[in-house]
Coordinates of C-alpha atoms and ligand atoms in Angstrom, one line a residue:
M187 CA -18.6 -15.7 -148.0
K188 CA -15.7 -17.9 -146.9
I189 CA -12.8 -16.7 -144.7
I190 CA -9.5 -18.4 -144.9
F191 CA -6.8 -17.5 -142.4
G192 CA -3.3 -17.5 -143.9
G193 CA -1.7 -16.0 -140.7
V194 CA -3.0 -14.7 -137.4
R195 CA 0.2 -14.1 -135.4
G196 CA 1.0 -10.6 -134.4
T197 CA 4.3 -8.6 -134.4
S198 CA 6.6 -11.2 -135.8
S199 CA 6.4 -14.7 -137.3
I200 CA 7.5 -17.8 -135.4
A201 CA 8.2 -21.4 -136.3
Q202 CA 8.5 -23.5 -133.2
P203 CA 6.7 -26.8 -132.5
D204 CA 4.7 -25.5 -129.5
F205 CA 3.3 -22.6 -131.6
M206 CA 2.1 -24.4 -134.6
R207 CA -1.5 -25.2 -133.8
Y208 CA -2.3 -21.5 -133.8
G209 CA 0.3 -20.9 -136.5
G210 CA 3.3 -18.7 -136.7
E211 CA 2.6 -16.7 -139.9
T212 CA 1.7 -13.0 -139.5
T213 CA -1.6 -11.4 -140.4
S214 CA -3.1 -12.2 -143.8
V215 CA -6.7 -13.3 -144.4
L216 CA -8.4 -14.3 -147.6
V217 CA -12.1 -13.6 -148.2
R218 CA -13.8 -15.5 -151.0
G219 CA -17.2 -14.1 -152.1
R220 CA -20.1 -16.1 -153.5
A221 CA -19.4 -14.7 -157.0
G222 CA -15.7 -15.7 -156.8
E223 CA -14.3 -12.4 -155.5
A224 CA -10.9 -12.7 -153.8
V225 CA -10.1 -10.1 -151.2
I226 CA -6.9 -10.4 -149.1
L227 CA -6.7 -8.4 -145.9
D228 CA -3.1 -7.5 -145.1
A229 CA 0.1 -9.0 -146.5
G230 CA 1.9 -10.6 -143.5
T231 CA 3.8 -13.8 -144.1
G232 CA 0.5 -15.7 -144.2
I233 CA 0.0 -14.3 -147.7
R234 CA 2.4 -16.8 -149.1
T235 CA 0.1 -19.8 -148.4
L236 CA -2.9 -17.8 -149.5
G237 CA -1.2 -17.1 -152.8
R238 CA -0.5 -20.7 -153.4
R239 CA -4.1 -21.5 -152.7
L240 CA -5.2 -18.9 -155.3
I241 CA -2.9 -20.5 -157.9
E242 CA -4.5 -23.9 -157.2
N243 CA -7.9 -22.3 -157.8
P244 CA -6.9 -19.9 -160.6
T245 CA -8.0 -16.3 -160.0
S246 CA -7.3 -13.6 -162.5
E247 CA -7.8 -10.7 -160.1
V248 CA -7.3 -10.1 -156.4
L249 CA -8.0 -7.0 -154.2
L250 CA -5.5 -6.5 -151.4
L251 CA -6.7 -4.2 -148.6
L252 CA -4.0 -3.0 -146.3
T253 CA -4.7 -1.8 -142.8
H254 CA -1.4 -0.1 -142.1
Y255 CA 2.3 -0.6 -142.8
H256 CA 3.9 -2.1 -139.8
L257 CA 6.2 -4.8 -141.0
D258 CA 4.1 -7.8 -139.7
H259 CA 1.3 -6.7 -142.1
I260 CA 3.4 -6.2 -145.3
I261 CA 6.5 -8.4 -144.9
G262 CA 4.9 -11.2 -147.0
W263 CA 4.4 -8.9 -150.1
P264 CA 7.7 -9.6 -151.9
S265 CA 7.0 -13.4 -151.4
F266 CA 3.4 -13.3 -152.6
P267 CA 3.4 -16.0 -155.3
L268 CA 0.8 -14.1 -157.5
L269 CA 3.3 -11.3 -158.1
Y270 CA 5.2 -13.6 -160.3
R271 CA 2.3 -14.9 -162.4
Q272 CA 1.3 -13.5 -165.8
G273 CA -2.3 -12.8 -166.4
V274 CA -3.1 -11.8 -162.8
T275 CA -4.1 -8.3 -161.8
L276 CA -3.4 -7.3 -158.2
R277 CA -5.4 -4.3 -157.1
V278 CA -4.0 -2.8 -153.9
A279 CA -5.8 -0.2 -151.8
S280 CA -5.6 1.2 -148.3
S281 CA -8.0 3.4 -146.3
N282 CA -4.9 4.4 -144.3
G283 CA -3.0 6.8 -146.5
G284 CA -4.5 5.8 -149.9
G285 CA -3.5 3.5 -152.7
E286 CA -0.6 5.6 -154.1
E287 CA 1.1 5.6 -150.7
A288 CA 0.6 1.9 -150.5
G289 CA 2.5 1.5 -153.8
R290 CA 5.4 3.7 -152.7
I291 CA 5.8 1.8 -149.4
L292 CA 5.5 -1.7 -151.0
S293 CA 8.0 -0.8 -153.7
R294 CA 10.5 0.3 -151.0
L295 CA 10.3 -3.3 -149.6
M296 CA 11.3 -4.6 -153.0
N297 CA 14.1 -2.1 -153.6
Q298 CA 17.8 -2.9 -153.3
P299 CA 19.3 -3.9 -151.0
F300 CA 16.2 -5.6 -149.5
W301 CA 15.0 -7.8 -152.3
P302 CA 16.4 -9.0 -155.7
V303 CA 13.3 -8.5 -157.9
Q304 CA 12.2 -4.9 -158.2
M305 CA 8.4 -4.1 -158.2
D306 CA 8.4 -2.7 -161.8
S307 CA 9.6 -6.0 -163.2
V308 CA 7.1 -8.5 -161.6
Q309 CA 4.8 -10.4 -164.0
A310 CA 1.5 -9.5 -162.5
T311 CA -0.3 -6.3 -163.4
L312 CA -0.4 -4.0 -160.3
R313 CA -2.9 -1.3 -159.7
F314 CA -2.7 1.0 -156.7
E315 CA -6.0 2.7 -156.1
E316 CA -8.4 4.2 -153.5
T317 CA -10.5 1.7 -151.5
P318 CA -13.5 0.8 -153.6
D319 CA -17.0 0.9 -152.1
R320 CA -17.9 -2.3 -154.0
Y321 CA -15.9 -5.3 -155.3
G322 CA -18.1 -7.7 -157.2
E323 CA -21.0 -8.3 -155.0
L324 CA -19.1 -7.3 -151.9
Q325 CA -19.6 -3.9 -150.2
I326 CA -16.6 -2.4 -148.5
R327 CA -16.5 0.1 -145.7
S328 CA -13.7 1.2 -143.4
C329 CA -12.9 3.4 -140.4
P330 CA -9.7 4.6 -138.8
V331 CA -8.8 3.0 -135.4
H332 CA -6.5 3.9 -132.6
H333 CA -3.0 2.5 -133.2
L334 CA 0.5 3.9 -133.3
G335 CA 1.0 5.4 -136.7
G336 CA -2.7 4.8 -137.6
C337 CA -4.6 1.8 -138.8
A338 CA -7.9 1.1 -140.6
A339 CA -10.6 -1.5 -139.8
Y340 CA -12.6 -2.9 -142.7
R341 CA -16.1 -4.3 -143.1
L342 CA -17.2 -6.5 -145.9
D343 CA -20.8 -7.2 -146.6
E344 CA -22.3 -9.7 -149.0
P345 CA -26.0 -8.6 -149.4
A346 CA -26.9 -11.6 -151.5
T347 CA -26.2 -14.0 -148.6
G348 CA -26.4 -11.6 -145.6
A349 CA -22.8 -12.5 -144.6
S350 CA -20.7 -9.8 -143.0
L351 CA -17.2 -9.5 -141.6
V352 CA -15.3 -6.8 -139.6
F353 CA -11.6 -7.1 -139.7
A354 CA -10.0 -5.1 -136.8
T355 CA -6.4 -5.9 -136.3
D356 CA -4.0 -3.7 -134.4
M357 CA -6.1 -1.4 -132.2
A358 CA -5.6 -0.1 -128.7
W359 CA -9.3 -0.2 -127.6
K360 CA -8.4 0.9 -124.0
F361 CA -6.9 4.1 -125.3
S362 CA -9.4 4.9 -128.1
S363 CA -11.3 8.1 -127.8
E364 CA -15.1 8.1 -127.3
E365 CA -15.4 9.2 -130.9
E366 CA -13.1 6.4 -132.2
K367 CA -15.1 3.9 -130.2
R368 CA -18.4 5.2 -131.5
D369 CA -17.2 5.2 -135.1
F370 CA -15.9 1.6 -134.8
L371 CA -19.0 0.3 -133.1
R372 CA -21.1 1.9 -135.9
L373 CA -19.0 0.0 -138.4
C374 CA -19.7 -3.2 -136.6
R375 CA -23.4 -2.5 -136.1
E376 CA -24.6 -1.0 -139.3
P377 CA -26.4 -1.9 -141.4
S378 CA -26.8 -4.9 -139.1
P379 CA -24.6 -6.5 -136.4
C380 CA -21.6 -8.1 -138.2
G381 CA -21.7 -11.9 -138.5
L382 CA -18.0 -12.3 -137.7
L383 CA -15.7 -9.9 -135.8
L384 CA -12.0 -10.5 -136.1
F385 CA -10.4 -8.4 -133.3
D386 CA -6.9 -7.7 -131.9
G387 CA -6.5 -9.6 -128.6
Q388 CA -2.8 -9.7 -128.5
Y389 CA -2.6 -9.4 -124.7
S390 CA -4.7 -10.2 -121.6
R391 CA -5.6 -7.6 -119.0
A392 CA -3.2 -9.3 -116.6
T393 CA -0.2 -8.8 -118.9
Y394 CA -1.4 -5.5 -120.5
P395 CA 0.5 -3.1 -118.1
S396 CA 3.8 -4.4 -119.5
Y397 CA 2.7 -3.5 -123.0
T398 CA 0.9 -0.2 -122.5
G399 CA 1.6 2.1 -125.5
W400 CA 2.3 -0.8 -127.9
G401 CA -1.0 -0.1 -129.7
H402 CA -2.9 -3.4 -129.0
S403 CA -5.9 -4.7 -127.1
S404 CA -6.5 -7.6 -124.7
W405 CA -8.7 -10.6 -125.4
E406 CA -11.0 -9.2 -122.7
D407 CA -11.4 -6.0 -124.6
A408 CA -12.2 -8.1 -127.7
V409 CA -15.0 -9.8 -125.8
E410 CA -16.3 -6.4 -124.5
V411 CA -16.4 -5.0 -128.0
A412 CA -18.0 -8.1 -129.5
R413 CA -20.8 -7.8 -126.9
A414 CA -21.3 -4.1 -127.5
A415 CA -21.4 -4.6 -131.2
G416 CA -23.8 -7.6 -131.1
A417 CA -21.4 -9.5 -133.3
G418 CA -22.6 -13.0 -134.2
Q419 CA -19.1 -14.5 -133.5
L420 CA -15.8 -13.2 -132.3
L421 CA -12.5 -14.7 -133.3
V422 CA -9.5 -13.0 -131.7
I423 CA -6.5 -12.4 -133.9
H424 CA -2.9 -11.0 -133.7
H425 CA -1.7 -13.5 -131.1
A426 CA 1.4 -12.4 -129.3
P427 CA 4.6 -13.9 -130.8
D428 CA 5.6 -15.5 -127.5
S429 CA 2.1 -17.0 -126.7
R430 CA 2.4 -20.8 -126.9
D431 CA -0.4 -23.1 -128.0
E432 CA -1.2 -24.1 -124.5
Q433 CA -1.5 -20.5 -123.3
L434 CA -3.8 -19.7 -126.2
D435 CA -5.9 -22.8 -125.4
R436 CA -6.5 -21.4 -122.0
I437 CA -7.6 -18.0 -123.4
K438 CA -9.8 -19.8 -125.9
R439 CA -11.6 -21.7 -123.1
R440 CA -12.2 -18.4 -121.2
I441 CA -13.6 -16.7 -124.4
L442 CA -15.9 -19.7 -125.0
V443 CA -17.3 -19.3 -121.5
A444 CA -17.8 -15.5 -122.0
L445 CA -19.1 -15.8 -125.6
P446 CA -20.3 -19.3 -126.6
G447 CA -19.3 -20.1 -130.2
S448 CA -16.4 -17.6 -130.2
G449 CA -12.7 -18.2 -129.7
L450 CA -9.3 -17.6 -131.3
A451 CA -8.5 -17.7 -135.0
Q452 CA -5.8 -20.3 -136.1
G453 CA -3.6 -20.3 -139.1
G454 CA -5.2 -22.4 -141.8
M455 CA -8.6 -22.2 -140.3
E456 CA -11.6 -21.7 -142.7
V457 CA -14.9 -20.2 -141.7
E458 CA -18.1 -20.2 -143.9
L459 CA -20.4 -17.3 -143.2
Ligands
ZN189 ZN1 0.5 -6.0 -136.2
ZN190 ZN1 0.6 -2.4 -136.1

């Protein structure tokens, strides 16, 4: 299983020189399975570069899993290059509200006056469906997490290789109920501790009081969760839009001390599990 990070910035995209090492594109992550499966998690602006990559390595079908509908996670959809390619099937699912709702919401983004091309006239074949349990050789599970308006975390397992990934963007760990914490940790731990945990660490505990109620976690929360889950590696995602590279470098060093081998995800990064 290979993980390719199209975008890891939270809330809004940014394009300034001192933000570029960690990247300014919002959340979108591509998972390539051993058998060629292509699963994209969320459709932030990072989905544009992922789409170009999928055109370079032609793929006839992609499964897009959406965690929720805050703009930073769907704003890249109308610009997704594969929408405008014939012979491509895009399957779209969400464990947060279901596939049909995903279709309704994404089509609103492409309605007048927001976008010139309407969703019923794109070249790709679109299928909006419930989240499948399996996709090729990949097994898929999910659970709801604590976030304003709701959000889902996903787990992908590849039994043939033993690789596993938990994708948990946009979650307020500190305000999660005991039941929500238990269900999420179960997702991380079962059937075995996940190899890679991607977790919302938008803030730090020092800055958190200014953002209480915004629906996110601190990087210290991410470390605590990774330890509790027994995750093989933690990469923090959903970096604050005003966090410069040098600030993120400092956080990365502190995570490395707390959890050797872990750190922060960067746009363009690739991880082989
Ligand atoms: Zn977000
Ligand atoms: Zn959100």
